[in-house]
Coordinates of C-alpha atoms in Angstrom, one line a residue:
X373 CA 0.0 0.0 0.0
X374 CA 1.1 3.6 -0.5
X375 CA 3.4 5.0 2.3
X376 CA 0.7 6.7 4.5
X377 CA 3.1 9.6 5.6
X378 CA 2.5 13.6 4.8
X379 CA 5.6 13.6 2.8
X380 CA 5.5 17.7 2.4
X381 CA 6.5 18.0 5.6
X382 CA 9.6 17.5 7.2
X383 CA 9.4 15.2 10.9
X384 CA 9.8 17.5 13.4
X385 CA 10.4 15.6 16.6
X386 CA 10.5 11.8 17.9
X387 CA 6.7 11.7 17.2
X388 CA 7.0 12.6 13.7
X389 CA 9.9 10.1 13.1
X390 CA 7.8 7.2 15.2
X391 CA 5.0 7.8 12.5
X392 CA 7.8 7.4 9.8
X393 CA 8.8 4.5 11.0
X394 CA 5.0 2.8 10.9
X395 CA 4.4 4.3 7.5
X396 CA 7.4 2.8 6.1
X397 CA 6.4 -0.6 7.9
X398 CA 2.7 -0.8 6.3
X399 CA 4.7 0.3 2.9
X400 CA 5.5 -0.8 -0.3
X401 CA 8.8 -1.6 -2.1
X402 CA 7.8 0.9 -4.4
X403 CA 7.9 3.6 -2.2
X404 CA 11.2 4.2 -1.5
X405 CA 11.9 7.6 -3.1
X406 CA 14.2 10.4 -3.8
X407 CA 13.9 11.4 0.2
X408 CA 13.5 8.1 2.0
X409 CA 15.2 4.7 2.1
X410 CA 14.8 1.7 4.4
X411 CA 17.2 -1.2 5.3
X412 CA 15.9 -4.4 7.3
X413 CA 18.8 -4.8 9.1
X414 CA 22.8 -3.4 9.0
X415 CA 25.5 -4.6 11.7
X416 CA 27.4 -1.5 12.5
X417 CA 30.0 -3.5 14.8
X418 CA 30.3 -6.8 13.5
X419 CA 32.4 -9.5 15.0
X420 CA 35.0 -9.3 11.7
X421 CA 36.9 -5.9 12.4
X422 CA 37.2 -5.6 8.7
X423 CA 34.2 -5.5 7.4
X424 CA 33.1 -2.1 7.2
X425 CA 30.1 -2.7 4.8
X426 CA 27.3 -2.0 7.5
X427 CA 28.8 1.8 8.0
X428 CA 29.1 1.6 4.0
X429 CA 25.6 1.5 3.7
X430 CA 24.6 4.2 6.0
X431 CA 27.5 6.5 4.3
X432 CA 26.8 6.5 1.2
X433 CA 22.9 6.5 1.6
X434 CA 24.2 10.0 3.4
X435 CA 26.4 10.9 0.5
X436 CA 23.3 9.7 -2.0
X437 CA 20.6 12.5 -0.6
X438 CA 23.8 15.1 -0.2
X439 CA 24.2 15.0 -3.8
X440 CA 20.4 15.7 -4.8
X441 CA 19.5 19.0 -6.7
X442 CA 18.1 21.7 -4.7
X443 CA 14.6 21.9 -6.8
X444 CA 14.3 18.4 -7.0
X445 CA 14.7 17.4 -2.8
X446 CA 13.1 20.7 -1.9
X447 CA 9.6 19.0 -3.0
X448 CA 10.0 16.4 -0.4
X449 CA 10.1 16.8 3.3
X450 CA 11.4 20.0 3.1
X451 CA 14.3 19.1 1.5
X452 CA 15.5 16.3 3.8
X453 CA 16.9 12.8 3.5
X454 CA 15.9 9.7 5.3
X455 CA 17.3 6.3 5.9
X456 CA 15.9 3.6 8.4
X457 CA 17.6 0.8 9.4
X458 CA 15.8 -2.0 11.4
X459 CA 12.8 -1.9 9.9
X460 CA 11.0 -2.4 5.9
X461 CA 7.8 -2.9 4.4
X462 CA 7.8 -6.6 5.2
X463 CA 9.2 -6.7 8.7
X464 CA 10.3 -4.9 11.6
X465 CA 13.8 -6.4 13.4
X466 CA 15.2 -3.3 14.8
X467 CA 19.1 -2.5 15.4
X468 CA 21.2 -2.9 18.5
X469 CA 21.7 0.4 19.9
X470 CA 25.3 2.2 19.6
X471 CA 26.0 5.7 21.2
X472 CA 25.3 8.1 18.8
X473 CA 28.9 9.3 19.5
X474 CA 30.2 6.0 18.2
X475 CA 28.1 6.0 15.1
X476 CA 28.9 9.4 14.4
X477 CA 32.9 8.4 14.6
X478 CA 32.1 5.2 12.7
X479 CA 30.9 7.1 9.8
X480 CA 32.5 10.4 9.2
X481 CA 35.7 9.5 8.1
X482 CA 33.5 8.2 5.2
X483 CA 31.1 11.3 4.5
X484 CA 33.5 14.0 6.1
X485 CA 32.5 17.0 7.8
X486 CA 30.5 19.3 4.7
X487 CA 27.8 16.7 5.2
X488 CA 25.0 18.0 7.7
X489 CA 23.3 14.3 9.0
X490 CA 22.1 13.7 12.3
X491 CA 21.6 9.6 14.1
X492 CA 18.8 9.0 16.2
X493 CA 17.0 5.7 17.5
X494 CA 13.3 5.4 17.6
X495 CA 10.9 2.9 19.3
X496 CA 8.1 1.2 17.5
X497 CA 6.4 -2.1 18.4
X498 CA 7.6 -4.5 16.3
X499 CA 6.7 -8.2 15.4
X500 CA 8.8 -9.3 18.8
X501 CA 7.8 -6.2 21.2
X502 CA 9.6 -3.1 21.0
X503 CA 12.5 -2.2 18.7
X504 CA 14.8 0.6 17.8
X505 CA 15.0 1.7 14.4
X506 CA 17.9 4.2 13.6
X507 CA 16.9 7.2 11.7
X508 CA 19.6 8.8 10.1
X509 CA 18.5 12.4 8.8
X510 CA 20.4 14.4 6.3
X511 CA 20.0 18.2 5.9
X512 CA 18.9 19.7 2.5
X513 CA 21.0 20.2 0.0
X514 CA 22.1 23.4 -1.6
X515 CA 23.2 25.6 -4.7
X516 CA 26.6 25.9 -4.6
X517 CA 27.2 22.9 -2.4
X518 CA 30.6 20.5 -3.6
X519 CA 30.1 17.2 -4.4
X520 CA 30.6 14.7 -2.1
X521 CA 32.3 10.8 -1.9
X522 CA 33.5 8.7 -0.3
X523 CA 36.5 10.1 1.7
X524 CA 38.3 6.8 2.6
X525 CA 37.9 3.4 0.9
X526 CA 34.9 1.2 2.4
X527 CA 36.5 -2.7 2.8
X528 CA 34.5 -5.6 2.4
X529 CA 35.1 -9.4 3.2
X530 CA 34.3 -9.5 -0.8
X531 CA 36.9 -7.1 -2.3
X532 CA 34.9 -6.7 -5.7
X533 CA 32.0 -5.2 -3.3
X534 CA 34.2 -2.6 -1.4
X535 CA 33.9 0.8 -2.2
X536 CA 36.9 2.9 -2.9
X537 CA 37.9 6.8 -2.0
X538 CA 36.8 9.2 -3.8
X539 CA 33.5 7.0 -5.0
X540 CA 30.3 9.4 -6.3
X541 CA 26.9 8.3 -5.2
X542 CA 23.8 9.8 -6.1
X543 CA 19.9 9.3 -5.0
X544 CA 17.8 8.9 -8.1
X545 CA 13.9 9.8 -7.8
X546 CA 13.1 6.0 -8.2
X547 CA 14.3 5.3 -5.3
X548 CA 17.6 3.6 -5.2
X549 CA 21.1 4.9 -4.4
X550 CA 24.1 4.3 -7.3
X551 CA 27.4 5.7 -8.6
X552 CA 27.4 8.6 -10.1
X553 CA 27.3 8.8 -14.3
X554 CA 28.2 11.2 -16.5
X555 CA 25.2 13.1 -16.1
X556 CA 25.1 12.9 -12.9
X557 CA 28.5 15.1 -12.3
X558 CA 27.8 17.1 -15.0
X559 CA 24.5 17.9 -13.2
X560 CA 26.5 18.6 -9.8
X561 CA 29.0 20.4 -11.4
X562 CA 26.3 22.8 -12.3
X563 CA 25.5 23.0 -8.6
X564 CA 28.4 23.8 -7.6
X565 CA 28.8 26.6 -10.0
X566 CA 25.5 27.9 -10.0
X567 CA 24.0 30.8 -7.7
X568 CA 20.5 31.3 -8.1
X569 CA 19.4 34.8 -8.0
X570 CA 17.1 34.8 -5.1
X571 CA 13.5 36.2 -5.0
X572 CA 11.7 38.6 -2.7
X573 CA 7.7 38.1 -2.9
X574 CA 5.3 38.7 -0.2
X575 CA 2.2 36.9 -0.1
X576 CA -0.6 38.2 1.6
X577 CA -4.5 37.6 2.5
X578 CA -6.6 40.1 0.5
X579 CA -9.8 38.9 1.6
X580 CA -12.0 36.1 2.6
X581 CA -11.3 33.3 5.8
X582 CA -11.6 29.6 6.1
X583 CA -15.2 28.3 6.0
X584 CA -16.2 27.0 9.1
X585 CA -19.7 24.4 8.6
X586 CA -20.9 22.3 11.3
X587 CA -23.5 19.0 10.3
X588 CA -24.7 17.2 13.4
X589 CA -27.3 14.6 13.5
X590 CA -29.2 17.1 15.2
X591 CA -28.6 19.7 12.5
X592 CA -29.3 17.2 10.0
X593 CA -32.5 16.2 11.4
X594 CA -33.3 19.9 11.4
X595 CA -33.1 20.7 8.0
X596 CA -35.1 17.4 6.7
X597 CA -38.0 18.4 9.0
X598 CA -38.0 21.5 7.0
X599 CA -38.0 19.4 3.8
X600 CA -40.6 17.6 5.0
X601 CA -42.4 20.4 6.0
X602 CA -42.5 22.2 2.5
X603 CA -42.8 18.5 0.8
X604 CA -46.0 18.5 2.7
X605 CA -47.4 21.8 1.9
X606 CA -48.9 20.6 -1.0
X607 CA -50.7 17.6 -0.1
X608 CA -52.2 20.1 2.9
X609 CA -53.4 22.7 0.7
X610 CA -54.6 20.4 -1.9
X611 CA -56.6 18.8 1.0
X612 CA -58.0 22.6 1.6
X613 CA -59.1 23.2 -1.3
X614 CA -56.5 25.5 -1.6
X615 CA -54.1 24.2 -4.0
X616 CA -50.6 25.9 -4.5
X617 CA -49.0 26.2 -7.9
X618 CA -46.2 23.7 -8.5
X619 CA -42.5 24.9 -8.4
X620 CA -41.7 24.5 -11.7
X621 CA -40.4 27.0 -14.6
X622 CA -42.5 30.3 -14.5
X623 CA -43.5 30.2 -18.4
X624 CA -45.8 26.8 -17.1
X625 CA -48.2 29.8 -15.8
X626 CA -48.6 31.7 -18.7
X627 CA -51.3 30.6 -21.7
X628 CA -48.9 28.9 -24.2
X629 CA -49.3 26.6 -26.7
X630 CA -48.3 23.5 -26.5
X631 CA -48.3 22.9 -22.9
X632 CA -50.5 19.6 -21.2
X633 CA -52.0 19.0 -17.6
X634 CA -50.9 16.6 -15.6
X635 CA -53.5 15.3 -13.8
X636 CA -52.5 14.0 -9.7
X637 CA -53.0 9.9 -9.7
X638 CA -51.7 9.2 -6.3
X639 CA -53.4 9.0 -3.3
X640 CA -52.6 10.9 -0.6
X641 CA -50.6 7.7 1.2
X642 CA -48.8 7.2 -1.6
X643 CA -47.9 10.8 -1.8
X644 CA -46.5 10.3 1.8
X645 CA -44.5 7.5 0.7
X646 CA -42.8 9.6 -1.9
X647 CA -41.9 11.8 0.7
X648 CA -40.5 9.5 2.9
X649 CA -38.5 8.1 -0.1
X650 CA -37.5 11.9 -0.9
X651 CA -35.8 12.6 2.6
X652 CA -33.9 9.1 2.7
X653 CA -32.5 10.4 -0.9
X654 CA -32.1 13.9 0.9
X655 CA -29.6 12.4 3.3
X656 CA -27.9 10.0 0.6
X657 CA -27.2 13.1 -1.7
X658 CA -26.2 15.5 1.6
X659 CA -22.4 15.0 1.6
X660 CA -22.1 16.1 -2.0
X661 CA -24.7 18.8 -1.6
X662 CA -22.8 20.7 1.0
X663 CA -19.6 20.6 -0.9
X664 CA -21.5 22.3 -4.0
X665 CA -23.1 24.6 -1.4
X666 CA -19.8 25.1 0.6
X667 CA -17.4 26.0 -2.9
X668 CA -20.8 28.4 -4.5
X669 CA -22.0 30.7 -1.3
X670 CA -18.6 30.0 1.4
X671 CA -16.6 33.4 1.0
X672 CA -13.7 32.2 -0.9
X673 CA -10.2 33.3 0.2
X674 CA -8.1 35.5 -2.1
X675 CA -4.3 35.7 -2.0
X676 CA -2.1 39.0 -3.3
X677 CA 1.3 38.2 -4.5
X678 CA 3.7 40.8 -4.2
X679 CA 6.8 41.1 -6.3
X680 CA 9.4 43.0 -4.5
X681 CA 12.0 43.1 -6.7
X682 CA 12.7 45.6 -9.9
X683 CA 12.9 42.8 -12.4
X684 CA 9.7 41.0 -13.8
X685 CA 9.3 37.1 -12.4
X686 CA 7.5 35.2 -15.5
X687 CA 5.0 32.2 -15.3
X688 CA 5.4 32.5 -11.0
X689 CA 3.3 29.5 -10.0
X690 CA 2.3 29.8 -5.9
X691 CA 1.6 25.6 -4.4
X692 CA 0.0 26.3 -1.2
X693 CA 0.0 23.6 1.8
X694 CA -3.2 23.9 4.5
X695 CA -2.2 21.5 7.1
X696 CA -4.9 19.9 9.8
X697 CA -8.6 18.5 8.9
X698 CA -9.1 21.1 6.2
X699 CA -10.9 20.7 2.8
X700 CA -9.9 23.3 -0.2
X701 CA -13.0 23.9 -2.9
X702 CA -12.9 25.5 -6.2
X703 CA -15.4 28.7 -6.5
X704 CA -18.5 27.4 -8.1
X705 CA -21.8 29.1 -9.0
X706 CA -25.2 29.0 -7.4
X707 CA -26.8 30.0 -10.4
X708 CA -29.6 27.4 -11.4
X709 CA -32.5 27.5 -14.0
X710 CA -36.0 28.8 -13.2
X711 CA -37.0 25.0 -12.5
X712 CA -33.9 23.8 -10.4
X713 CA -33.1 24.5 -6.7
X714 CA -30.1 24.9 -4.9
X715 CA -27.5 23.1 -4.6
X716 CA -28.3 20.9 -7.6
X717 CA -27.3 17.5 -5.8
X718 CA -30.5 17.1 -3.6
X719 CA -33.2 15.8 -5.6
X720 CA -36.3 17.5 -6.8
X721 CA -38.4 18.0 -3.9
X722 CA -42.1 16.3 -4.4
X723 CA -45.6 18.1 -5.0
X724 CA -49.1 17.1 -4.9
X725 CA -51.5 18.2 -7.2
X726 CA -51.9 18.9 -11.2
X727 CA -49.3 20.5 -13.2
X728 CA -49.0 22.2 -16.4
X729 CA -45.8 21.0 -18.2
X730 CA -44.6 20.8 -22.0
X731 CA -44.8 17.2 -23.6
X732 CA -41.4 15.9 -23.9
X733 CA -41.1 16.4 -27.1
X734 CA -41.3 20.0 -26.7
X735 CA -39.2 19.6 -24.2
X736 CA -36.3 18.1 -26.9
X737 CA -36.5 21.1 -28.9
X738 CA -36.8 23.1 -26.4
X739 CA -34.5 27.2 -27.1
X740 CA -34.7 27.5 -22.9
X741 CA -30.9 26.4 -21.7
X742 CA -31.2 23.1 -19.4
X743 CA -28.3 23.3 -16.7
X744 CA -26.3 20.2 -18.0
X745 CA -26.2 22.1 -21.5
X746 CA -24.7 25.2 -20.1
X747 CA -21.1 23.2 -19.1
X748 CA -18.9 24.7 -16.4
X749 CA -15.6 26.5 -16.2
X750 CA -12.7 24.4 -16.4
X751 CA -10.3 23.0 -13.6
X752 CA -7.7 26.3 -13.1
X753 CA -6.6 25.0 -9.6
X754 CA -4.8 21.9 -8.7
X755 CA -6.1 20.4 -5.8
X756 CA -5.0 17.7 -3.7
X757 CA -7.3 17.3 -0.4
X758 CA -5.2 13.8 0.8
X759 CA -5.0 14.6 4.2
X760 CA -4.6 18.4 4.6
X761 CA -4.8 20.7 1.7
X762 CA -2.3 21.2 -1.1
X763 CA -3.3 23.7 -4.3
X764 CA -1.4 24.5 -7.2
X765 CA -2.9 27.8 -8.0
X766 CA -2.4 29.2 -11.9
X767 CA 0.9 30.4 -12.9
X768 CA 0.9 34.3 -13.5
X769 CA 2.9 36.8 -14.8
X770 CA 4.8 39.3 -11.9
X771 CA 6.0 42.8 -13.3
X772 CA 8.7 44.8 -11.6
X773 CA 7.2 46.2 -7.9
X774 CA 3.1 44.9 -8.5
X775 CA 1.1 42.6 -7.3
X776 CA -1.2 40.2 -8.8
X777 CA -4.1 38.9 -7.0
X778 CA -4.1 34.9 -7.5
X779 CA -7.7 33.2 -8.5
X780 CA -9.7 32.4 -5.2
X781 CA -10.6 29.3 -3.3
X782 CA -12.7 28.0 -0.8
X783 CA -11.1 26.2 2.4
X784 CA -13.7 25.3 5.3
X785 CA -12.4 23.2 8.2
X786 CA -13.7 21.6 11.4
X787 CA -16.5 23.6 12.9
X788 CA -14.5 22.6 16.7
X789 CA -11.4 23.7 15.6
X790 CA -10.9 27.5 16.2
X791 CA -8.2 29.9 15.3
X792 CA -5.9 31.4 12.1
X793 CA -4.3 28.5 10.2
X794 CA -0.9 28.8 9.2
X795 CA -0.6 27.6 5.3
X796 CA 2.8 27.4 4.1
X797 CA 3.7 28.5 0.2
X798 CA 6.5 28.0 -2.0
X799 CA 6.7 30.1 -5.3
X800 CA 8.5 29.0 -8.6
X801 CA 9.0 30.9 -12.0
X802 CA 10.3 30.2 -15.1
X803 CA 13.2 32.5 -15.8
X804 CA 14.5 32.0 -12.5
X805 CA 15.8 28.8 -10.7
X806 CA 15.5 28.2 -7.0
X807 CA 11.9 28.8 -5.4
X808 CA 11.0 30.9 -2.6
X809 CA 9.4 30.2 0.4
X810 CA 7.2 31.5 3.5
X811 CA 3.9 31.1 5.6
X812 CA 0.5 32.9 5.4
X813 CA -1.8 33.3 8.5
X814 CA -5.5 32.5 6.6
X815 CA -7.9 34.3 9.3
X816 CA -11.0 31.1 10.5
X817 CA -15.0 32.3 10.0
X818 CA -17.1 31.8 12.8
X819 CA -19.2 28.2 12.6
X820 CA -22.4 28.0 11.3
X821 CA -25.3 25.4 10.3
X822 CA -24.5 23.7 7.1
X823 CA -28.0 24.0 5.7
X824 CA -28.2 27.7 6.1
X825 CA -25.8 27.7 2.5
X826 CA -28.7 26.0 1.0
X827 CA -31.6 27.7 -0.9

């Protein structure tokens, strides 16, 4: 199964690294990647003094992420580099447990002293009781940086597998660490020579706040009582000799040609039937109802990017990341057709009583525009709601010292949850390398009933 880890985000403590470690235990092969690798088991300190190909492993795994472009790491946990030993997506063994000095000593005569990396042991449950899993981290790598090897030869008991000084390993994005081609020095020669000219935005909230909608049972039961209620009104006034007109399209009311009555056949049981059927759809179609409702009447928020600079930034492209139980929207429309309600998803709520309507035929040939013929806007914004909130919002064009406002969205979290959100943003362009990077405080509505967004 895919690794179930927020991979965005860089761990931040022992809890963080804990919930690594399960992910990568309920994992696939496949997911090893550009920022994380997994070993079952490594002996640091093995009985044969000269067999150093444990401390290999872990050095040039280190050396592997060290050597990643800047762009290319920067999408994963903020850069960073993982490797677990004691534990894969099969099993969980653990390690022995060495001081960290000792690791530390064991290994940087391999990696040197450019490399920023960090050892730590974490305790999961695994298949015996608990473990420890080493977590070795390495810091994000940057323009400019050298490239690194092997800084002393690696033996092995097989001396075709031992790894010699001055040996080039890279971390490729499918996941495995090699030597270094060709390409790849060519590639980190161009690190090493290049310095990105950095950029100087500021990204601000123009207007709007996270949605905040609460839907309880009791809230639920609320609003189909008031179905129910107008579902009813009908069958009541048709019983008083009072009956109302249907709510259908307003040209039914006028003397046209070609329009038929249709004449009530039910009895007024069966008509309650309907409505009991019509509320158990009600509830069916709710979920998808208040996410129309939510993205068409929610007050969406708008974001102002701010150029800083005196040169123009081309194509800028803003990815935002909403962390916590959050759910981003793209603006819709409440506009429906004179004989649709709002939001579209419920179903058509019953009547009782005659009703004037065109004959379907007329209704084939009809010049009035039906709802499904009048399409929608297209997709602008990339959204990604798998656990937080992640949106690629349209690319745009920056001039020297202006701002652009980017295209709104709707975000509405948990109505128990209170409280500004801090999004975090990174900003790319096209005739600039390197991205830039910062946080936005988005401003939380006050809670309110779900169904008061409905018509």
């Amino acid at each position: 199964m895919a690794l179930d880890f927020d991979s965005r985000k860089a761990p931040r403590n022992h809890a963080d690294l804990k919930r690594l470690v399960q992910a990568v235990r309920k994992a696939s092969k496949a997911d090893e990647s550009l920022w994380l690798e997994w070993k079952g088991s490594l002996d640091l300190n093995p009985a044969d003094r000269g067999d150093k190909s444990g401390r290999a492993h872990v050095a040039r795994a280190i050396i592997g992420f060290a050597n990643r472009l800047p762009d290319e790491a920067g999408r994963f946990a903020e850069g960073h580099g993982y490797l677990l030993v004691g534990v894969d997506h099969e099993h969980m063994p653990g390690v022995e447990q060495h001081d960290i000095t000792e690791l530390v000593r064991w290994i940087e005569p391999y990696v040197g002293e450019e490399i920023g990396w960090r050892p730590t042991y974490v305790e999961a449950e695994g298949e015996t009781g608990t473990v420890a899993v080493l977590v070795v981290t390495v810091d994000p790598p940057r323009w400019g940086d050298a490239v690194h090897c092997m800084r002393k030869e690696a033996p092995h008991p097989k001396r075709d597998k031992s790894i010699p000084e001055a040996a080039v390993f890279i971390r490729g994005s499918e996941g495995t660490t090699r030597r270094a081609m060709a390409r790849d020095l060519d590639a980190l020669s161009r690190r090493l020579l290049h310095q990105p000219l950095s950029m100087d935005l500021e990204l601000q909230v123009k207007a709007g706040a996270v949605g905040s909608l609460s839907c309880t049972e009791d809230e639920i039961k609320t609003w189909l009582k008031g179905e129910e209620k107008a579902a009813l009104a009908s069958l009541l006034a048709h019983q008083a000799k009072k009956p109302q007109r249907p709510p259908f399209n307003k040209f039914a009311y006028q003397p046209m040609p070609g329009l038929m009555e249709m004449r009530e056949t039910r009895t007024p049981e069966q008509y309650l039937q309907a409505v009991r059927s019509y509320l158990d759809k009600c509830r069916d179609k709710l979920p998808k109802a208040i996410e129309e409702a939510t993205g068409a009447r929610l007050t969406p928020l708008a974001l102002r990017l701010i150029n800083l600079e005196s040169t123009n930034l081309e194509n800028m492209q803003v990815e935002l990341y909403i962390p916590g139980n959050v759910l981003a929207i793209e603006v819709g429309s409440d506009t429906v057709a004179d004989n649709e309600r709002f939001p579209r998803s419920l179903p058509s709520r019953p009547y009782y009583g005659s009703v004037d309507r065109f004959p379907a035929a007329a209704l084939l040939t009809s010049r009035y525009p039906t709802p499904w013929a009048a399409g929608g806007r297209r997709a602008s914004i990339h959204i990604d709601n798998s656990g937080s909130a992640r949106l690629q919002l349209p690319p745009v064009h920056l001039r020297p010292g202006r701002y652009v406002d980017l295209e709104p969205f709707v975000v509405v979290g948990a109505h128990d949850e209170t409280g500004p959100i801090t999004a975090e943003w990174s900003a790319t362009c096209t005739n600039r390398d390197g991205n830039m990077a910062g946080s936005v405080t988005l401003p939380r509505a006050a809670p309110r009933p779900f169904y008061e967004l409905f018509s």
